[in-house]
mmCIF file with all atom_site columns, C-alpha atoms in Angstrom:
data_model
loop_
_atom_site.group_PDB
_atom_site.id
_atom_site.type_symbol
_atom_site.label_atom_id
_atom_site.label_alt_id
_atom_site.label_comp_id
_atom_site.label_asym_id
_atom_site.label_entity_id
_atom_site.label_seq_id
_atom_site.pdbx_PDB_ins_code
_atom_site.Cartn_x
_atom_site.Cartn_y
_atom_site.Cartn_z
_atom_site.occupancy
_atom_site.B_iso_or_equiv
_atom_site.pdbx_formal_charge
_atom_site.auth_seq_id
_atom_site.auth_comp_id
_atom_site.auth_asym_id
_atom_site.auth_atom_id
_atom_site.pdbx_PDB_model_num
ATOM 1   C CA . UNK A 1 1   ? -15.426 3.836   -8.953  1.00 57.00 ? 1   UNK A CA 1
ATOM 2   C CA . UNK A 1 2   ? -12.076 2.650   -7.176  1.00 65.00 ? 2   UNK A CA 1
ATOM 3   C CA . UNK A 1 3   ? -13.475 3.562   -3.826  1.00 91.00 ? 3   UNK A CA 1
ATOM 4   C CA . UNK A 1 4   ? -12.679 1.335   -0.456  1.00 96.00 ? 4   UNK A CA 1
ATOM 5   C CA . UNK A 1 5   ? -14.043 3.232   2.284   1.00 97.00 ? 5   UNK A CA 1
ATOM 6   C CA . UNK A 1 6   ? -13.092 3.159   5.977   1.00 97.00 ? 6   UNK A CA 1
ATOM 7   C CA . UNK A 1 7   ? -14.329 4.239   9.264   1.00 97.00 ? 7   UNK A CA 1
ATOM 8   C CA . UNK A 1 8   ? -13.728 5.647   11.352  1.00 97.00 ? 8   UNK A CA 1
ATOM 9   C CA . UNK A 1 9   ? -11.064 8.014   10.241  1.00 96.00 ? 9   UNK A CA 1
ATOM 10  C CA . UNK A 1 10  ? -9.396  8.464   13.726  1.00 97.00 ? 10  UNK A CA 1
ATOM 11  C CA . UNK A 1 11  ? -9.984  6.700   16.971  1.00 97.00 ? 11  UNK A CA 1
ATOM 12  C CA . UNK A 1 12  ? -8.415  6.934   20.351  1.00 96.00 ? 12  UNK A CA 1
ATOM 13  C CA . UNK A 1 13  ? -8.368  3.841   22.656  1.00 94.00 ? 13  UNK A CA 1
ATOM 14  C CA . UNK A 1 14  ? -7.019  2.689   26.321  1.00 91.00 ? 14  UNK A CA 1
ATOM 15  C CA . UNK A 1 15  ? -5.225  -0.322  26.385  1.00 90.00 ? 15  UNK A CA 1
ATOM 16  C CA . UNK A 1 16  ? -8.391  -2.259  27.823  1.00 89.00 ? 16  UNK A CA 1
ATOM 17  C CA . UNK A 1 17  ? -10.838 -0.990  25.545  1.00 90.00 ? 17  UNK A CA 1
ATOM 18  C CA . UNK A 1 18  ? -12.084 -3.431  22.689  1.00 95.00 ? 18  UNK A CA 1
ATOM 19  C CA . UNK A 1 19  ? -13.269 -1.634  19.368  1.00 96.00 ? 19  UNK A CA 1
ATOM 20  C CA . UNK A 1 20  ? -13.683 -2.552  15.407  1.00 97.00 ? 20  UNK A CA 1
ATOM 21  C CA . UNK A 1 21  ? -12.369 -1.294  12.487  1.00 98.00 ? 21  UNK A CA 1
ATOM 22  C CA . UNK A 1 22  ? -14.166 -1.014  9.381   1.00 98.00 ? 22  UNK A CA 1
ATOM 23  C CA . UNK A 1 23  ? -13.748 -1.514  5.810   1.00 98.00 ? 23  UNK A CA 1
ATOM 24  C CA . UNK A 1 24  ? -16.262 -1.388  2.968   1.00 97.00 ? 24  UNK A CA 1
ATOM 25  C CA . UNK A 1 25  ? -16.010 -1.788  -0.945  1.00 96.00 ? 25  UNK A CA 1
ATOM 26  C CA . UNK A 1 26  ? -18.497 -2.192  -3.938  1.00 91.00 ? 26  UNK A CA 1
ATOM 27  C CA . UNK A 1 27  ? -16.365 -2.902  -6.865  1.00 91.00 ? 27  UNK A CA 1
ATOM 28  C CA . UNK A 1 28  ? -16.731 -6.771  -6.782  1.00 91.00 ? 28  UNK A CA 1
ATOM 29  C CA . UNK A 1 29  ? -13.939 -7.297  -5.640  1.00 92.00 ? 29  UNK A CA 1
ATOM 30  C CA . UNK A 1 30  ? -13.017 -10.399 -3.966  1.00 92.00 ? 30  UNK A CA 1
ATOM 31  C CA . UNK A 1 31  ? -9.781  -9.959  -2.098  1.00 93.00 ? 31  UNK A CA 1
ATOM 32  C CA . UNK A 1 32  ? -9.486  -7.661  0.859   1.00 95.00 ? 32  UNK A CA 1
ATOM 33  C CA . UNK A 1 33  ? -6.445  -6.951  2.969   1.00 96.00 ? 33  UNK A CA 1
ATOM 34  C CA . UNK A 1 34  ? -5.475  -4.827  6.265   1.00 97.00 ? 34  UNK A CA 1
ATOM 35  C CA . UNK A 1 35  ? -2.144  -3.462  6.334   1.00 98.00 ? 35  UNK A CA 1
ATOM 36  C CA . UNK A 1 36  ? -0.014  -1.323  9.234   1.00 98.00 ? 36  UNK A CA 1
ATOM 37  C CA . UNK A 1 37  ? 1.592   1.617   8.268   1.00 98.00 ? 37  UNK A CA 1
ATOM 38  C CA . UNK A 1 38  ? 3.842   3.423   10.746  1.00 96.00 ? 38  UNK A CA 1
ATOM 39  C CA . UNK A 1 39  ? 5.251   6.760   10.247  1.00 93.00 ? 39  UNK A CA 1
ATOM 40  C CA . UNK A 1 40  ? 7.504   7.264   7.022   1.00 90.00 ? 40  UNK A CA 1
ATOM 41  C CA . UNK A 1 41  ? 7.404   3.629   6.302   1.00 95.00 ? 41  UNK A CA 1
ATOM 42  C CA . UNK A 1 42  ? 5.293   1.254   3.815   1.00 97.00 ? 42  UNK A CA 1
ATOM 43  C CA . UNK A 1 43  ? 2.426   -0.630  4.379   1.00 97.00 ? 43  UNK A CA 1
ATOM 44  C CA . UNK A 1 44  ? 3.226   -3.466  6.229   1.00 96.00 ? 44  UNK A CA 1
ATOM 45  C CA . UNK A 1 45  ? 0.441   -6.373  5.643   1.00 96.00 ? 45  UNK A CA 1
ATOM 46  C CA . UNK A 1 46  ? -1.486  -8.115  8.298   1.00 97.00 ? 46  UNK A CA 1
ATOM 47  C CA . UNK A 1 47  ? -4.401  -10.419 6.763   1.00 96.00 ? 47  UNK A CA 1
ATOM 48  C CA . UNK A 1 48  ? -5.730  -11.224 3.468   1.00 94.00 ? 48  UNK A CA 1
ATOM 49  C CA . UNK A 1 49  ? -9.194  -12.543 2.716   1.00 94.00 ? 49  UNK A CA 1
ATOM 50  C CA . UNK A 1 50  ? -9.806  -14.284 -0.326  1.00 91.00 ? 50  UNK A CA 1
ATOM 51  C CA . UNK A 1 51  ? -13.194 -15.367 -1.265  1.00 91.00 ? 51  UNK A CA 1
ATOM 52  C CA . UNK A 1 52  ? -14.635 -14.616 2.267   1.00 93.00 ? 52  UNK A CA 1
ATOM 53  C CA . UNK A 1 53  ? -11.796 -16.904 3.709   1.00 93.00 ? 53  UNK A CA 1
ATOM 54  C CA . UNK A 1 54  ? -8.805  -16.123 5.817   1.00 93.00 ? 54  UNK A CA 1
ATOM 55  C CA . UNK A 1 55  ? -6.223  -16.909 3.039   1.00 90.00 ? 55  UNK A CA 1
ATOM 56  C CA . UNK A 1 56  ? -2.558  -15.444 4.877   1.00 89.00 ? 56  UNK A CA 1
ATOM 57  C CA . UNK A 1 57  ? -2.124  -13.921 8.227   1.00 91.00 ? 57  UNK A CA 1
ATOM 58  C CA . UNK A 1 58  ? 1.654   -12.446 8.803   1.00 91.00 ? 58  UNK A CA 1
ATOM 59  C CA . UNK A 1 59  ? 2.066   -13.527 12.437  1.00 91.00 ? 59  UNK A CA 1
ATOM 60  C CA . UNK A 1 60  ? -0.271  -10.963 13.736  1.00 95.00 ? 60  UNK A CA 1
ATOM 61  C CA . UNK A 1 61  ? -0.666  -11.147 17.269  1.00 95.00 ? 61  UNK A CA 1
ATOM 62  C CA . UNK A 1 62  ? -4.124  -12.711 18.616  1.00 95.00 ? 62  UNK A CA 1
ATOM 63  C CA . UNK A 1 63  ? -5.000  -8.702  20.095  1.00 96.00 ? 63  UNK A CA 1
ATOM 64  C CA . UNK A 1 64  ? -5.956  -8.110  16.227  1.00 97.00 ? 64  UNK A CA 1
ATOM 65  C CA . UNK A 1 65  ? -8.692  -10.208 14.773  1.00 97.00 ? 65  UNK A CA 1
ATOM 66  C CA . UNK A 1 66  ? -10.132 -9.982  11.424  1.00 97.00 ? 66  UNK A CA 1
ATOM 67  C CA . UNK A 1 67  ? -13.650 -10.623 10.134  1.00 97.00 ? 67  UNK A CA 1
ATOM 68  C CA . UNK A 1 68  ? -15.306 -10.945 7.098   1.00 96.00 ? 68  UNK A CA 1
ATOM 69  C CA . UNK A 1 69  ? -18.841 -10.822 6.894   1.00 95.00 ? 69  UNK A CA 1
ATOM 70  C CA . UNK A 1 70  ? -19.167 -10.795 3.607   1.00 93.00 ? 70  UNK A CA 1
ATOM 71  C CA . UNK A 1 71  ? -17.928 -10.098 0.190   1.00 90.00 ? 71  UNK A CA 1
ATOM 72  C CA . UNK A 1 72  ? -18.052 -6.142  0.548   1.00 95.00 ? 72  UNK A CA 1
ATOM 73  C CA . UNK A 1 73  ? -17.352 -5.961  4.222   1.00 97.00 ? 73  UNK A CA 1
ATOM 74  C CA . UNK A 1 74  ? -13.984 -6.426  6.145   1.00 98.00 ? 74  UNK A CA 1
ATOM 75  C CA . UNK A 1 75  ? -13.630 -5.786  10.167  1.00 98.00 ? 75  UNK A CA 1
ATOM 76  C CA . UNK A 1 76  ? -10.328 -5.711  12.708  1.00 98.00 ? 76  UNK A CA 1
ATOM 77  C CA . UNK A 1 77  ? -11.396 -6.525  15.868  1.00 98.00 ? 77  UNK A CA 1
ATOM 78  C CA . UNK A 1 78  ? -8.991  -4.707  18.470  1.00 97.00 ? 78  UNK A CA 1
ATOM 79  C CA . UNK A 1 79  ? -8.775  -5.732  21.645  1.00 95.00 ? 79  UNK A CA 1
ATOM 80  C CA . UNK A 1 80  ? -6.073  -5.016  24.709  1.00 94.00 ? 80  UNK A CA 1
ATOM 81  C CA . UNK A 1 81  ? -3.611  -3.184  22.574  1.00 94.00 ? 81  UNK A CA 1
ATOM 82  C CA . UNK A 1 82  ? -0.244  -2.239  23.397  1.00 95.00 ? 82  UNK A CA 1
ATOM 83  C CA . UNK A 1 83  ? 0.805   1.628   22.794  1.00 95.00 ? 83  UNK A CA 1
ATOM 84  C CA . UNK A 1 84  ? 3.292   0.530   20.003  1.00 96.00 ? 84  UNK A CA 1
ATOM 85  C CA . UNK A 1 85  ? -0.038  -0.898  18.144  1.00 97.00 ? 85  UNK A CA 1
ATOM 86  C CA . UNK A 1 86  ? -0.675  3.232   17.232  1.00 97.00 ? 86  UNK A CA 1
ATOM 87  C CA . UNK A 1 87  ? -0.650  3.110   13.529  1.00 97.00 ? 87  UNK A CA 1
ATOM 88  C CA . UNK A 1 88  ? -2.707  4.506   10.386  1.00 97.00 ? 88  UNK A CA 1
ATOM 89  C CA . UNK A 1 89  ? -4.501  1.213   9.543   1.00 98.00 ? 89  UNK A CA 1
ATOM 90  C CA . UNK A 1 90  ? -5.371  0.761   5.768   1.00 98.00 ? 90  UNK A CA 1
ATOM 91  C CA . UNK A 1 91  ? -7.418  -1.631  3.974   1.00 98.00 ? 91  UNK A CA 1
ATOM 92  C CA . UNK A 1 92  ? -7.355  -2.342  0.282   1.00 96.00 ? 92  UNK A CA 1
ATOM 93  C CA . UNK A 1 93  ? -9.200  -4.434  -2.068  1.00 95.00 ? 93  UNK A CA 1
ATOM 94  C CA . UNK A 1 94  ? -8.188  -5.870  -5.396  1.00 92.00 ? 94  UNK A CA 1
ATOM 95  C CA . UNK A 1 95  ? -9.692  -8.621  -7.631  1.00 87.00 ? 95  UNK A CA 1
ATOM 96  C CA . UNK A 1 96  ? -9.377  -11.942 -6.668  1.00 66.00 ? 96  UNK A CA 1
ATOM 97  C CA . UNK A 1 97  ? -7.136  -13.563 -8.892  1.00 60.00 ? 97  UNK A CA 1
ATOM 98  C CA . UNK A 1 98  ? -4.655  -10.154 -9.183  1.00 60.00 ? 98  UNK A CA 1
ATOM 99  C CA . UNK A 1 99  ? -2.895  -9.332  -6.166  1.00 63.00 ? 99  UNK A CA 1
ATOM 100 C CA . UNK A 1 100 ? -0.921  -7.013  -7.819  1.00 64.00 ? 100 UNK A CA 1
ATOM 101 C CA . UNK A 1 101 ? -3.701  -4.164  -8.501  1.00 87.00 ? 101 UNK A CA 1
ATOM 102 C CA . UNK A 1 102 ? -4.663  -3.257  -4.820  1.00 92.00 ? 102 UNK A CA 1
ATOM 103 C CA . UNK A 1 103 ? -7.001  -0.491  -3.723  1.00 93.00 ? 103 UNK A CA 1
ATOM 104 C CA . UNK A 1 104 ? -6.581  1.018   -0.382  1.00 95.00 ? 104 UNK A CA 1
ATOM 105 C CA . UNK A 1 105 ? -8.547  3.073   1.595   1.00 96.00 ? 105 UNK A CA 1
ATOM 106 C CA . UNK A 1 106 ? -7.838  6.225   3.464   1.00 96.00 ? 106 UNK A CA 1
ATOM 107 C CA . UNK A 1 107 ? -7.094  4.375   6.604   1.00 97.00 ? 107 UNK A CA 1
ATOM 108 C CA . UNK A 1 108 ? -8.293  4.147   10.155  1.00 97.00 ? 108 UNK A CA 1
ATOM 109 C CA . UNK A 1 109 ? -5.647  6.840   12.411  1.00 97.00 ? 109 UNK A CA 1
ATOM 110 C CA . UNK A 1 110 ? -5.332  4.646   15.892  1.00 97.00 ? 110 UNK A CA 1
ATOM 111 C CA . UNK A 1 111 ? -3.762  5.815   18.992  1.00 96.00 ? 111 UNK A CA 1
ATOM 112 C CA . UNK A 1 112 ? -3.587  3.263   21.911  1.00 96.00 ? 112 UNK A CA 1
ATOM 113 C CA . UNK A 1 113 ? -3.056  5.511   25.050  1.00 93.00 ? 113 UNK A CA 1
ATOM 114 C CA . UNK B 2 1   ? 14.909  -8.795  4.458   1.00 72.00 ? 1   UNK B CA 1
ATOM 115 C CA . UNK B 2 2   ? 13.016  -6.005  2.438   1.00 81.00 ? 2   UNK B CA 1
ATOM 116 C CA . UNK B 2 3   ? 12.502  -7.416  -0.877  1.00 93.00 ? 3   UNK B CA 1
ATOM 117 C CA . UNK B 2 4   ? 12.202  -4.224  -3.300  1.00 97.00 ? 4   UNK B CA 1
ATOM 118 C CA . UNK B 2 5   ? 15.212  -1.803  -2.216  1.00 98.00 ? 5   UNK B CA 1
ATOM 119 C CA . UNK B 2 6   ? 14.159  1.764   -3.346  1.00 98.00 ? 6   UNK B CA 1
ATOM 120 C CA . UNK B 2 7   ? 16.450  4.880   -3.675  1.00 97.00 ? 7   UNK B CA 1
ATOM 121 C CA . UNK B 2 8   ? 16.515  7.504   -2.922  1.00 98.00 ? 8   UNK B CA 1
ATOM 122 C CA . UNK B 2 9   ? 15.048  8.133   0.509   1.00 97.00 ? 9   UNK B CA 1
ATOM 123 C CA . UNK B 2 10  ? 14.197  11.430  -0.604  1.00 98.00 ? 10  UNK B CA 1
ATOM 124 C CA . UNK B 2 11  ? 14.773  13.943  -3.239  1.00 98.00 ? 11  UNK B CA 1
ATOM 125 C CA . UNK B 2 12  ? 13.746  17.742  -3.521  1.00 98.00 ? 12  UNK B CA 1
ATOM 126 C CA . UNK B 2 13  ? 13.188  19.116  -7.483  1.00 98.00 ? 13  UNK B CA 1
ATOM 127 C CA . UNK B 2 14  ? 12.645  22.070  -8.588  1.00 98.00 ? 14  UNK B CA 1
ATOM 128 C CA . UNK B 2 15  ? 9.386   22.810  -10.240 1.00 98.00 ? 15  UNK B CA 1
ATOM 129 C CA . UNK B 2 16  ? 9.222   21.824  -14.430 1.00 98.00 ? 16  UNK B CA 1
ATOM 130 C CA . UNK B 2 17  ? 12.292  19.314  -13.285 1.00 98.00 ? 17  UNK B CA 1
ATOM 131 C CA . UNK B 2 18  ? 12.403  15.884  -13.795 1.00 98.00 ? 18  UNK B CA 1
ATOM 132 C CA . UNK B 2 19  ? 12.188  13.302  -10.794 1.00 97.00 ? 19  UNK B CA 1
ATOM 133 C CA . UNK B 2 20  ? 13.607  9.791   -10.982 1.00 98.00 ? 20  UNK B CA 1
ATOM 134 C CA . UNK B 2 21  ? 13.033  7.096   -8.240  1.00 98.00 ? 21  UNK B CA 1
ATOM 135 C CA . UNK B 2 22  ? 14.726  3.666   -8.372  1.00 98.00 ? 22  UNK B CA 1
ATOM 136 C CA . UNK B 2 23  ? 13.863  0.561   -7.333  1.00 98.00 ? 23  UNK B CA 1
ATOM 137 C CA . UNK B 2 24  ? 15.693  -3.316  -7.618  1.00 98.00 ? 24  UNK B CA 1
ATOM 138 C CA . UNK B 2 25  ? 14.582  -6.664  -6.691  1.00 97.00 ? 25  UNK B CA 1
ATOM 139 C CA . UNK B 2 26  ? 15.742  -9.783  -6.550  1.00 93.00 ? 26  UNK B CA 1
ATOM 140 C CA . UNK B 2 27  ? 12.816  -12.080 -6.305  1.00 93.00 ? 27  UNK B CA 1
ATOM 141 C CA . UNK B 2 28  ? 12.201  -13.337 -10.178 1.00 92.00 ? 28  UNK B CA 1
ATOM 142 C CA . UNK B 2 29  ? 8.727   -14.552 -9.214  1.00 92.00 ? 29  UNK B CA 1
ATOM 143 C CA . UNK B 2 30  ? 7.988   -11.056 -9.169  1.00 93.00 ? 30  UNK B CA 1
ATOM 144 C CA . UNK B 2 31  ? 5.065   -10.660 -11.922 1.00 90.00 ? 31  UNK B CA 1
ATOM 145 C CA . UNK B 2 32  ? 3.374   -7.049  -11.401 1.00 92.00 ? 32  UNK B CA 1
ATOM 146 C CA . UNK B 2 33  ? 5.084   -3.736  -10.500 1.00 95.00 ? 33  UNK B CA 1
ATOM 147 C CA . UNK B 2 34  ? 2.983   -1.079  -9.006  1.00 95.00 ? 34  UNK B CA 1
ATOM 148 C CA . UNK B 2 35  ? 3.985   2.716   -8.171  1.00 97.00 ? 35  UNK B CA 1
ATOM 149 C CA . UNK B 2 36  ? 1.919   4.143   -5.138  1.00 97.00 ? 36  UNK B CA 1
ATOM 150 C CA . UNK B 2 37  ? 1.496   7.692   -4.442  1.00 97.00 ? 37  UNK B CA 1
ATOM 151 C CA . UNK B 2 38  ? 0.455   9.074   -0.758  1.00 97.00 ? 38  UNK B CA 1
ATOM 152 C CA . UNK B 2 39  ? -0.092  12.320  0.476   1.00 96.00 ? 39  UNK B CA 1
ATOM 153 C CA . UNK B 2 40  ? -0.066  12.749  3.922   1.00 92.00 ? 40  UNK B CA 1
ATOM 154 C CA . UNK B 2 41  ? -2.961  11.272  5.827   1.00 88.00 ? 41  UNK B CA 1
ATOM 155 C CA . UNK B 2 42  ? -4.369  9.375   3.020   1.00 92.00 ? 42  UNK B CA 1
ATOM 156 C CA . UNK B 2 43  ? -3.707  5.933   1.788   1.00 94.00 ? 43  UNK B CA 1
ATOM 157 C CA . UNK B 2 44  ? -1.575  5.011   -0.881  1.00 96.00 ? 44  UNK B CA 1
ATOM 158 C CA . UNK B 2 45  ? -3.063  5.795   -4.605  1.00 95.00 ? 45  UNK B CA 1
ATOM 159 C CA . UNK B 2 46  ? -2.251  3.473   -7.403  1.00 93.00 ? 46  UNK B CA 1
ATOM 160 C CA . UNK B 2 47  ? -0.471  5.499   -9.784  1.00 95.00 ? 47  UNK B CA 1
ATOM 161 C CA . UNK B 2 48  ? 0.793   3.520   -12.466 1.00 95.00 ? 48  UNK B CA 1
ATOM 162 C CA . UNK B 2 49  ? 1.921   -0.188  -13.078 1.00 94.00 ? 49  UNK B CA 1
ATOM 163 C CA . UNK B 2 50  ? 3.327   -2.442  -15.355 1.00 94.00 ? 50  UNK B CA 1
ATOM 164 C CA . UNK B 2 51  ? 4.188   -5.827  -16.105 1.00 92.00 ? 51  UNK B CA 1
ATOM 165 C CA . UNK B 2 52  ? 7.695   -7.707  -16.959 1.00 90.00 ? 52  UNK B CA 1
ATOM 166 C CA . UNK B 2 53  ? 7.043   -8.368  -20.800 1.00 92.00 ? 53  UNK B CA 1
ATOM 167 C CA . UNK B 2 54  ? 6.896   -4.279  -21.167 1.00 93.00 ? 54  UNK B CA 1
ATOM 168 C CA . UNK B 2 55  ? 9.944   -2.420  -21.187 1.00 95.00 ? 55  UNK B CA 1
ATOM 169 C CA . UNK B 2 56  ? 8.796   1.252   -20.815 1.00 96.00 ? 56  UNK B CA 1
ATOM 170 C CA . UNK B 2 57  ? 4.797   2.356   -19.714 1.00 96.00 ? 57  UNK B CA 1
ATOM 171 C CA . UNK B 2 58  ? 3.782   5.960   -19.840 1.00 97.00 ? 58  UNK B CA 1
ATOM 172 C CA . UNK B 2 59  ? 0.683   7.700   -18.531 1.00 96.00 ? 59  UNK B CA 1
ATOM 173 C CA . UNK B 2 60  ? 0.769   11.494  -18.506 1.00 96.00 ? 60  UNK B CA 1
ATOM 174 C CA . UNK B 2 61  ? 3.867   12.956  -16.829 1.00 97.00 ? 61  UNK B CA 1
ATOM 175 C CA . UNK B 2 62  ? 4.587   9.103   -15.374 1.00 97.00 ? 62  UNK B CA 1
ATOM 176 C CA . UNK B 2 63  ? 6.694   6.380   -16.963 1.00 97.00 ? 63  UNK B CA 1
ATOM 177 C CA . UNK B 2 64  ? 8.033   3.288   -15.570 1.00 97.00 ? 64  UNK B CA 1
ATOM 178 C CA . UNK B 2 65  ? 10.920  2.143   -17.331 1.00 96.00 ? 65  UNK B CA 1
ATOM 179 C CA . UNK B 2 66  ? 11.415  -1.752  -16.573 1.00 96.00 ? 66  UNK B CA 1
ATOM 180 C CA . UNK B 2 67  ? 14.688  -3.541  -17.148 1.00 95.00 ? 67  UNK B CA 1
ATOM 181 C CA . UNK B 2 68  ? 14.115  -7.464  -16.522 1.00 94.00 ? 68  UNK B CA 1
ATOM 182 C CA . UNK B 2 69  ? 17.495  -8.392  -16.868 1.00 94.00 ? 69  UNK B CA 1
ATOM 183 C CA . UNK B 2 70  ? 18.866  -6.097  -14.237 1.00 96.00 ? 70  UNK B CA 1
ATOM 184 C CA . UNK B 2 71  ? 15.896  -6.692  -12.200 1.00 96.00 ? 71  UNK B CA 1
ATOM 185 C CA . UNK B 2 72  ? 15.522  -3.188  -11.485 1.00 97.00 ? 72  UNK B CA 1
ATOM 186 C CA . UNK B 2 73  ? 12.530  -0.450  -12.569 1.00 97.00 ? 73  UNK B CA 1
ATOM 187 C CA . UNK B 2 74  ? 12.284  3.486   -11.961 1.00 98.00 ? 74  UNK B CA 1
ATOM 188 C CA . UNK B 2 75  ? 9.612   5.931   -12.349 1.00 98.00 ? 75  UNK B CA 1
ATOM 189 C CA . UNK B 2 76  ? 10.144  8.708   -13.523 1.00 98.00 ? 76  UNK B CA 1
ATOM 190 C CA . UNK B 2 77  ? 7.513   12.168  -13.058 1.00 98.00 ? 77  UNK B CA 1
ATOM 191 C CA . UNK B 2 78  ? 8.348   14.754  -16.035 1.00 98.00 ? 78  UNK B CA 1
ATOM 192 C CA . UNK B 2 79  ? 7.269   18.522  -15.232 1.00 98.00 ? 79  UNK B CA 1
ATOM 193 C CA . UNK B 2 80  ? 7.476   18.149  -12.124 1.00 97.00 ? 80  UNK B CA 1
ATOM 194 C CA . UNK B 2 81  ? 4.619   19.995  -10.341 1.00 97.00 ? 81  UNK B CA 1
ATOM 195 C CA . UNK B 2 82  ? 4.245   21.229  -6.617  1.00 97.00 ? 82  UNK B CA 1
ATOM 196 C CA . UNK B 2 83  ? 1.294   18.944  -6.415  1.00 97.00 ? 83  UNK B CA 1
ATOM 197 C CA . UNK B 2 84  ? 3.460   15.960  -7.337  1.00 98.00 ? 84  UNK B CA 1
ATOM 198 C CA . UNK B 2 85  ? 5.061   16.385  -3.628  1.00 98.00 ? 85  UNK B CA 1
ATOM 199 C CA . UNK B 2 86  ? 4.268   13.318  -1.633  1.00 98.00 ? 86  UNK B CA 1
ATOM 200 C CA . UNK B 2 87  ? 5.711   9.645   -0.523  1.00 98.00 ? 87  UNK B CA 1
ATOM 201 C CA . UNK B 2 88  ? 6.059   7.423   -3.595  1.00 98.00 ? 88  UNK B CA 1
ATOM 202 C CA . UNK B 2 89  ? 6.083   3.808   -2.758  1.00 98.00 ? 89  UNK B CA 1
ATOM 203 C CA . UNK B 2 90  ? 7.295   1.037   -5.922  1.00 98.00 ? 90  UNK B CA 1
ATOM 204 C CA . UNK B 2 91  ? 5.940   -2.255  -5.158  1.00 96.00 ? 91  UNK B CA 1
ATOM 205 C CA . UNK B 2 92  ? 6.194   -5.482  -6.774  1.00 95.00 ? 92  UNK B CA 1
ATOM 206 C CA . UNK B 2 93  ? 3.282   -8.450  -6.415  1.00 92.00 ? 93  UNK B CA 1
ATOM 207 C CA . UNK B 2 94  ? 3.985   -12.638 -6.479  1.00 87.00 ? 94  UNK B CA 1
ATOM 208 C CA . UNK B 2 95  ? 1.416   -14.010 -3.688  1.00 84.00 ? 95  UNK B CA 1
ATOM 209 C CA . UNK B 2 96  ? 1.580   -10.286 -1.961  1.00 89.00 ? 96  UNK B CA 1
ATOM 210 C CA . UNK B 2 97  ? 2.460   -6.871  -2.929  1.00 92.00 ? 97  UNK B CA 1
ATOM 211 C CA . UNK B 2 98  ? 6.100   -6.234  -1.324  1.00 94.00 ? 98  UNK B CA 1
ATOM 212 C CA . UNK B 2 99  ? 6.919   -2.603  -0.867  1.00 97.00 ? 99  UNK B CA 1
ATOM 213 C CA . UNK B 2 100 ? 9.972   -0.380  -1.217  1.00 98.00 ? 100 UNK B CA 1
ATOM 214 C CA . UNK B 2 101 ? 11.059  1.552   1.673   1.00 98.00 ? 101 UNK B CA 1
ATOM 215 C CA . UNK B 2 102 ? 9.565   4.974   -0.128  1.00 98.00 ? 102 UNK B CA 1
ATOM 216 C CA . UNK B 2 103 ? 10.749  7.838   -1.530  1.00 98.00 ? 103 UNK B CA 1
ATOM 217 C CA . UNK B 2 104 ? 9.591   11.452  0.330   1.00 98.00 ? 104 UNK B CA 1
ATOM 218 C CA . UNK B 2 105 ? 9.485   14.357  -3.612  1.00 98.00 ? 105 UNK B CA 1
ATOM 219 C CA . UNK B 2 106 ? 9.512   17.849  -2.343  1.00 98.00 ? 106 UNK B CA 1
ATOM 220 C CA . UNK B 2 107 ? 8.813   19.864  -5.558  1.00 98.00 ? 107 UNK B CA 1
ATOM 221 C CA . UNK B 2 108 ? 10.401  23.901  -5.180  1.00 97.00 ? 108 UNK B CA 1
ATOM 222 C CA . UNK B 2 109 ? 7.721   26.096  -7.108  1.00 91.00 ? 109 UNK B CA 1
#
């Protein structure tokens, strides 16, 4: 089973809401990422965890704040986002020592109104 | 800069035809090359990879060829099928996977 799940699979937000982003896996993995995906582009990545720790973050600004609870479970914490920030949001998963075989999920559809 | 430069933008084949996508890099700390596939409103699917000691991989109607000393890599989908239609992504992995700029197949039935 290769499966990352994510929820929820749309969401709609004003630019003063706060909300979360979730991410789940069970494959033992122990590497998680979020990426940003616009429209007819490639993922772009945002955070990786590695081992429960925050291992890179790519100059993300503060309105995006990741979480990991634990070893199966990733978060994005949103928070006063800008109407550029609309975006399919995907998390992956991969081993931890191979970076190379990522998993992603079927991403979280945002739109920041 | 984008790292993995990926041509062509897109390409429309005829059903039973072959499609080719190419991809170069530059980067020889590059040690893993992915191929993503993604269908519209899902998230990328790993489709097949393969490493720098390995000149040619094939899996089904898939096969990465891999030249090291060029530093470039192509896939290449054989019988092309109207399912095949979707974004293909190549990717290559040192501390992160770097993406190509993707590649939209239209397969004609």
């Amino acid at each position: 089973d290769t499966e990352v799940t994510q929820t929820p699979k749309h969401l709609v937000m004003g630019m003063t809401n706060k909300k979360s982003l979730k991410c789940e896996q069970h494959m033992g993995h122990r590497a998680m990422y979020w990426y940003k995906q616009k429209a007819k582009k490639p993922p772009e990545l945002m955070f990786v965890y590695s081992y429960e720790k925050l291992s890179i973050n790519e100059s993300v600004p503060s309105r995006f704040s990741p979480e990991c609870p634990n070893s199966s479970l990733l978060n994005l914490h949103l928070h006063a986002l800008q109407p550029e920030d609309s975006a399919l949001y995907l998390c992956a998963s991969s081993q931890g020592g191979d970076r190379g075989i990522q998993y992603f999920g079927a991403g979280t559809r945002l739109s920041v109104l | 800069q984008q790292q993995v430069k990926q041509s062509p933008q897109s390409l429309i084949v005829q059903k039973g035809g072959i499609s080719i996508i190419n991809c170069a890099y530059e980067n020889t700390a590059f040690d893993y090359f992915p191929w993503y596939q993604q269908f519209p409103g899902k998230g990328p699917a790993l489709l097949i990879a393969i490493r720098p000691d390995v000149s040619e991989k094939k899996e089904g109607r898939f096969t990465i060829s891999f030249n090291k000393s060029a530093k470039q890599f192509s896939l290449h989908i054989m019988d092309s099928q109207p399912g095949d239609s979707a974004t293909y992504f190549c990717a290559a992995n040192d501390y992160k996977l770097s993406f190509g700029a993707g590649t939209t197949v239209t397969v004609r039935a």
